[in-house]
Short mmCIF file of C-alpha atoms in Angstrom, two decimals:
data_model
loop_
_atom_site.label_atom_id
_atom_site.label_comp_id
_atom_site.label_asym_id
_atom_site.label_seq_id
_atom_site.Cartn_x
_atom_site.Cartn_y
_atom_site.Cartn_z
CA MET A 242 48.11 -0.63 129.06
CA ALA A 243 51.83 0.03 129.51
CA SER A 244 52.76 -1.25 126.08
CA SER A 245 50.09 0.90 124.49
CA ALA A 246 51.47 4.03 126.20
CA TRP A 247 55.03 3.27 125.04
CA ARG A 248 53.82 2.85 121.47
CA ARG A 249 52.19 6.27 121.59
CA VAL A 250 55.39 7.89 122.95
CA LEU A 251 57.53 6.14 120.37
CA GLY A 252 55.19 7.24 117.60
CA ARG A 253 55.45 10.86 118.71
CA LEU A 254 59.27 10.68 118.75
CA VAL A 255 59.27 9.25 115.24
CA ASP A 256 56.96 12.04 114.04
CA VAL A 257 59.24 14.70 115.58
CA ALA A 258 62.34 13.15 114.02
CA VAL A 259 60.71 12.93 110.60
CA ARG A 260 59.51 16.54 110.80
CA GLN A 261 62.94 17.85 111.84
CA GLY A 262 64.61 15.85 109.08
CA SER A 263 62.23 17.25 106.49
CA GLU A 264 62.87 20.82 107.66
CA GLU A 265 66.67 20.30 107.50
CA LEU A 266 66.39 18.90 103.96
CA ALA A 267 64.32 21.92 102.92
CA ARG A 268 66.91 24.37 104.32
CA ARG A 269 69.77 22.62 102.51
CA SER A 270 67.80 22.66 99.28
CA ARG A 271 67.28 26.43 99.55
CA ARG A 272 71.01 27.02 100.22
CA ASP A 273 71.99 24.91 97.23
CA ARG A 274 69.64 26.81 94.92
CA SER A 275 70.92 30.20 96.09
CA ALA A 276 74.55 29.11 95.62
CA THR A 277 74.04 27.91 92.06
CA ALA A 278 71.72 30.70 90.94
CA PRO A 279 73.44 33.11 88.44
CA ARG A 280 74.41 36.49 89.92
CA PRO A 281 73.02 39.61 88.27
CA PRO A 282 75.66 41.47 86.24
CA ALA A 283 77.38 44.37 87.99
CA PRO A 284 76.27 47.79 86.79
CA ARG A 285 78.60 49.23 84.13
CA ARG A 286 80.54 52.32 85.08
CA SER A 287 80.07 55.19 82.74
CA ALA A 288 83.26 56.54 81.18
CA PRO A 289 84.37 59.95 82.52
CA ALA A 290 83.33 62.84 80.38
CA ARG A 291 86.11 64.08 78.13
CA SER A 292 87.22 67.66 78.60
CA THR A 293 86.52 69.95 75.69
CA ALA A 294 89.34 72.35 76.70
CA PRO A 295 92.31 72.37 74.30
CA ALA A 296 95.32 70.40 75.48
CA ALA A 297 98.26 72.43 76.80
CA PRO A 298 101.11 72.64 74.29
CA PRO A 299 104.26 70.72 75.23
CA ARG A 300 106.93 72.77 76.97
CA ALA A 301 109.74 73.81 74.71
CA THR A 302 113.19 72.66 75.73
CA LEU A 303 115.34 75.64 76.68
CA PRO A 304 118.59 75.93 74.77
CA PRO A 305 121.75 75.45 76.82
CA ALA A 306 123.28 78.59 78.25
CA GLY A 307 126.01 80.04 76.11
CA PRO A 308 129.60 80.24 77.35
CA PRO A 309 130.47 83.31 79.40
CA ARG A 310 132.11 86.14 77.54
CA ARG A 311 135.87 85.84 77.77
CA ARG A 312 137.84 88.99 78.40
CA GLY A 313 140.88 89.79 76.35
CA PRO A 314 144.14 89.17 78.17
CA VAL A 315 145.27 92.21 80.18
CA THR A 316 149.05 92.19 80.32
CA GLU A 317 151.78 94.46 81.61
CA HIS A 318 153.43 96.63 78.98
CA THR A 319 157.22 96.61 79.20
CA GLY A 320 158.11 98.00 75.76
CA PRO A 321 158.65 101.59 74.63
CA LEU A 322 156.12 104.02 76.01
CA ARG A 323 154.97 107.28 74.45
CA LEU A 324 152.54 109.10 76.69
CA GLU A 325 149.93 111.37 75.14
CA TYR A 326 147.01 113.50 76.28
CA ARG A 327 144.11 113.49 73.80
CA PRO A 328 140.75 113.23 75.55
CA HIS A 329 137.70 113.46 73.28
CA ASP A 330 134.02 113.43 74.17
CA ASP A 331 133.18 110.69 71.66
CA ASP A 332 132.15 107.72 73.87
CA ARG A 333 135.44 106.00 73.10
CA PRO A 334 138.40 105.61 75.46
CA ASP A 335 141.18 108.08 74.70
CA PRO A 336 144.50 109.00 76.36
CA GLY A 337 143.92 111.36 79.27
CA GLU A 338 140.57 109.77 80.23
CA VAL A 339 139.73 107.57 83.20
CA VAL A 340 137.78 104.46 82.21
CA TRP A 341 136.62 101.29 83.95
CA ALA A 342 138.14 97.94 83.00
CA TRP A 343 138.94 94.54 84.48
CA VAL A 344 142.45 94.55 85.97
CA PRO A 345 144.15 91.27 87.00
CA PHE A 346 145.88 90.92 90.33
CA GLU A 347 149.67 90.84 90.28
CA GLU A 348 149.64 87.21 91.45
CA ASP A 349 148.58 86.31 87.88
CA ASP A 350 146.25 83.56 89.14
CA GLY A 351 143.29 84.50 86.95
CA ARG A 352 141.66 86.73 89.55
CA GLY A 353 141.10 90.46 89.27
CA LYS A 354 138.50 93.20 89.66
CA ASP A 355 136.91 96.13 87.86
CA ARG A 356 138.95 99.25 88.46
CA PRO A 357 139.23 102.80 87.17
CA VAL A 358 142.18 103.08 84.79
CA LEU A 359 143.88 106.22 83.47
CA VAL A 360 144.57 105.82 79.74
CA VAL A 361 148.03 107.24 79.01
CA GLY A 362 148.74 106.06 75.46
CA ARG A 363 148.36 103.37 72.82
CA ASP A 364 150.26 100.37 71.55
CA GLY A 365 148.81 99.55 68.16
CA ASP A 366 145.10 98.92 68.71
CA ALA A 367 145.56 98.35 72.45
CA LEU A 368 145.24 100.95 75.19
CA LEU A 369 147.98 101.61 77.73
CA GLY A 370 146.72 102.51 81.18
CA LEU A 371 147.54 102.97 84.85
CA MET A 372 145.27 101.60 87.57
CA LEU A 373 143.69 103.90 90.16
CA SER A 374 142.97 103.23 93.82
CA SER A 375 140.97 105.09 96.46
CA LYS A 376 143.22 103.73 99.22
CA ASP A 377 145.54 106.29 100.84
CA HIS A 378 148.99 104.85 100.19
CA ASP A 379 150.70 107.78 101.89
CA LEU A 380 150.10 105.87 105.12
CA ASP A 381 152.27 102.96 103.97
CA ALA A 382 154.44 104.66 101.34
CA ASP A 383 157.71 103.14 102.62
CA ASP A 384 156.31 99.61 102.57
CA GLU A 385 154.81 100.15 99.11
CA ALA A 386 158.15 101.46 97.82
CA ARG A 387 159.95 98.38 99.16
CA GLN A 388 157.47 96.27 97.18
CA GLY A 389 158.19 98.32 94.05
CA ARG A 390 154.80 100.04 94.04
CA HIS A 391 154.71 103.82 93.57
CA TRP A 392 151.68 106.10 93.61
CA VAL A 393 150.81 109.68 92.62
CA ASP A 394 147.83 111.62 93.99
CA VAL A 395 145.33 112.78 91.35
CA GLY A 396 142.55 114.06 93.63
CA THR A 397 138.85 113.48 93.08
CA GLY A 398 136.87 112.97 89.90
CA ALA A 399 133.64 111.67 88.41
CA TRP A 400 135.14 108.17 88.13
CA ASP A 401 134.48 107.69 91.88
CA ARG A 402 130.81 108.09 92.78
CA GLN A 403 131.65 108.59 96.46
CA GLY A 404 133.98 111.48 95.67
CA ARG A 405 136.99 109.85 97.32
CA PRO A 406 140.52 111.06 96.48
CA SER A 407 142.36 108.69 94.16
CA GLU A 408 145.94 107.71 93.49
CA VAL A 409 147.52 106.37 90.29
CA ARG A 410 150.09 103.60 90.33
CA VAL A 411 152.90 104.74 88.02
CA ASP A 412 155.19 101.68 87.97
CA ARG A 413 152.74 99.22 86.36
CA VAL A 414 151.57 99.98 82.81
CA LEU A 415 148.70 97.80 81.60
CA ARG A 416 147.91 96.81 78.02
CA ILE A 417 144.12 96.63 77.60
CA ASP A 418 141.85 95.66 74.72
CA PRO A 419 139.47 98.62 74.04
CA ALA A 420 136.58 96.12 73.81
CA ASP A 421 137.11 95.30 77.49
CA VAL A 422 136.56 98.89 78.62
CA ARG A 423 133.24 98.89 80.46
CA ARG A 424 132.56 102.64 80.57
CA GLU A 425 134.20 106.02 80.64
CA GLY A 426 134.53 107.86 83.93
CA ALA A 427 135.92 111.32 83.21
CA ALA A 428 138.92 113.13 81.76
CA LEU A 429 141.85 114.00 84.00
CA ASP A 430 142.89 117.64 83.79
CA ARG A 431 146.10 118.37 81.88
CA ALA A 432 148.14 119.55 84.88
CA ARG A 433 147.55 116.36 86.85
CA PHE A 434 148.15 114.23 83.77
CA ASP A 435 151.53 115.91 83.24
CA GLU A 436 152.49 115.17 86.87
CA VAL A 437 151.62 111.51 86.36
CA ALA A 438 153.50 111.36 83.05
CA ALA A 439 156.62 112.88 84.60
CA GLU A 440 156.60 110.32 87.41
CA VAL A 441 156.09 107.45 84.94
CA HIS A 442 159.12 108.57 82.92
CA ARG A 443 161.18 108.95 86.08
CA ARG A 444 160.36 105.43 87.26
CA ARG A 445 160.88 103.80 83.87
CA GLY A 446 164.06 105.75 83.07
#
């Protein structure tokens, strides 16, 4: 009886082992088939639609900036001087008129500024002029005289938009290229011009 019972138990264990082994073999077979099966091709991406708008034209290369305009050299005139008074309303600088031009500083270091200038004569094609200033040099006349700078009052005129009284420096005569005259200011009246001319002659001897 005992041996018969053990045979039945052993038979059941064998059946269970065989069944489990068969199931494991079936699972492995399915995994192997799925691994070796060919994959479906990936869907092709459609190319982006081309724009029908016209392409922007290439940017033109800008030409290099030209060199700045060079002013003619403004120098001090030390030669013979013949003063004259001949203003004319012809849009050209003439003796007796106040014009605007670039005047270098006395340090002669290349610096300067636009100033009103009284045209008092000519030297060939060049203009001869005296610089104006709106600063009141009567307040420091002694110091200016020690520095060799002498001024004559000429009052107000259209050359100064603020209507300030001006003075003319009579010891420094400038030689200016007419092409460097920026604009005309006004004509000085004859009486004041004669006062300036007399002081210029007195200082130059």
